[in-house]
């Protein structure tokens, strides 16, 4: 399959927005659609914007910086959704509206320190490795309460909620179970009262399962290939 044209991306963006709106109405909660734009250049990002996308998510810091330099996200918000290496913290803090992938006290402290030095507060989500997969980053569900407690003590950050990428399973019942576990964690963590922690965002669901995720409590979904087409890794 070849790459999609910009007009195809624009139309697909509109269609995904409609699907998110329908699922959101069904669940009775507002849902934020984040277009995962990795491996798609600035003109493609602009095509999605023209289709109505107002949030973008990038995986790699270098790609984020390149597209920021090209004003690819103008008029939209941008999130970091991929793993953040400690030596890249300075390239990201204050330049994205939300870091969705914070997963350790060390990383949170570095983010907080950089933000405090800049005189800002950085919004973050805590990434949970709900399936306990070796290959994935994220805090384990068991370690999450302690991480939330530690995060509450760190100046310069504001924890807005949780993010997860569940194990990729063709059996949607299994995926639903992970979504439900996340919903429960989200509610449990939200019951704790800390100054700089509010559990308002639950980011889960991608192209294959975002409607299911919304039905199971997601209020932020990250959708890539349904908008931009399949990615070709070379
Ligand atoms: C690529 C990516 C997505 C979107 O994946 P699709 O299956 O293409 O929708 C969502 N979240 C993260 C963290 C990603 O890296």
Coordinates of N, CA, C and O and ligand atoms in Angstrom, one line a residue, residues 36 38 59 81-82 163 165 205-208 222-226 229 231 233, ligand 1:
X36 N -1.9 10.3 16.6 CA -0.5 9.9 16.7 C 0.2 10.0 15.4 O -0.1 9.2 14.5
X38 N 3.4 10.0 14.4 CA 4.8 9.5 14.2 C 5.0 9.1 12.7 O 4.1 8.5 12.1
X59 N 6.0 10.3 19.2 CA 6.7 9.3 20.0 C 8.2 9.7 20.2 O 8.7 9.4 21.3
X81 N 4.0 11.0 23.5 CA 3.3 9.8 23.9 C 4.3 8.6 23.9 O 3.9 7.5 24.3
X82 N 5.5 8.8 23.5 CA 6.5 7.8 23.5 C 7.4 7.9 24.7 O 7.4 8.9 25.5
X163 N -2.1 6.8 31.5 CA -2.0 6.4 30.1 C -1.6 4.9 30.1 O -0.9 4.5 31.0
X165 N -0.8 1.4 27.2 CA -0.9 0.7 25.9 C -1.0 -0.8 26.3 O 0.0 -1.4 26.7
X205 N -6.6 3.3 24.2 CA -7.4 3.1 22.9 C -6.6 3.6 21.8 O -6.1 4.8 21.8
X206 N -6.4 2.8 20.7 CA -5.8 3.2 19.5 C -6.6 2.8 18.3 O -7.8 2.5 18.5
X207 N -6.1 2.8 17.1 CA -6.9 2.6 15.9 C -7.8 1.4 16.0 O -9.0 1.5 15.6
X208 N -7.3 0.3 16.5 CA -8.0 -1.0 16.4 C -9.1 -1.1 17.5 O -10.0 -1.9 17.4
X222 N -5.6 7.7 21.4 CA -4.5 8.1 20.6 C -4.6 7.3 19.3 O -4.4 6.0 19.3
X223 N -4.9 7.9 18.2 CA -5.2 7.2 17.0 C -4.2 7.6 15.9 O -4.1 8.8 15.5
X224 N -3.5 6.6 15.3 CA -2.5 6.9 14.3 C -3.0 6.4 12.9 O -3.5 7.1 12.1
X225 N -2.9 5.1 12.7 CA -3.1 4.5 11.3 C -4.5 4.7 10.8 O -4.6 4.9 9.6
X226 N -5.5 4.8 11.6 CA -6.8 5.0 11.1 C -6.9 6.4 10.4 O -7.8 6.6 9.6
X229 N -3.0 6.2 7.8 CA -2.6 5.0 7.0 C -1.6 4.2 7.7 O -1.0 4.6 8.7
X231 N 1.8 2.5 8.8 CA 3.2 3.0 8.8 C 4.1 1.9 8.2 O 3.9 0.7 8.4
X233 N 7.7 0.6 8.3 CA 9.0 0.6 9.0 C 10.0 0.0 8.1 O 9.8 -1.1 7.5
Ligands
LIG1 C1 1.6 4.8 17.3 C2 0.9 5.0 18.7 C3 -0.5 5.1 18.8 C4 -1.4 4.9 17.6 O1 -1.3 3.6 17.1 P1 -2.3 3.1 15.9 O2 -2.5 1.7 16.1 O3 -1.6 3.5 14.6 O4 -3.6 3.9 16.1 C5 -1.0 5.3 20.1 N1 -0.2 5.4 21.2 C6 1.1 5.3 21.1 C7 2.0 5.5 22.3 C8 1.7 5.1 19.8 O5 3.1 5.0 19.8

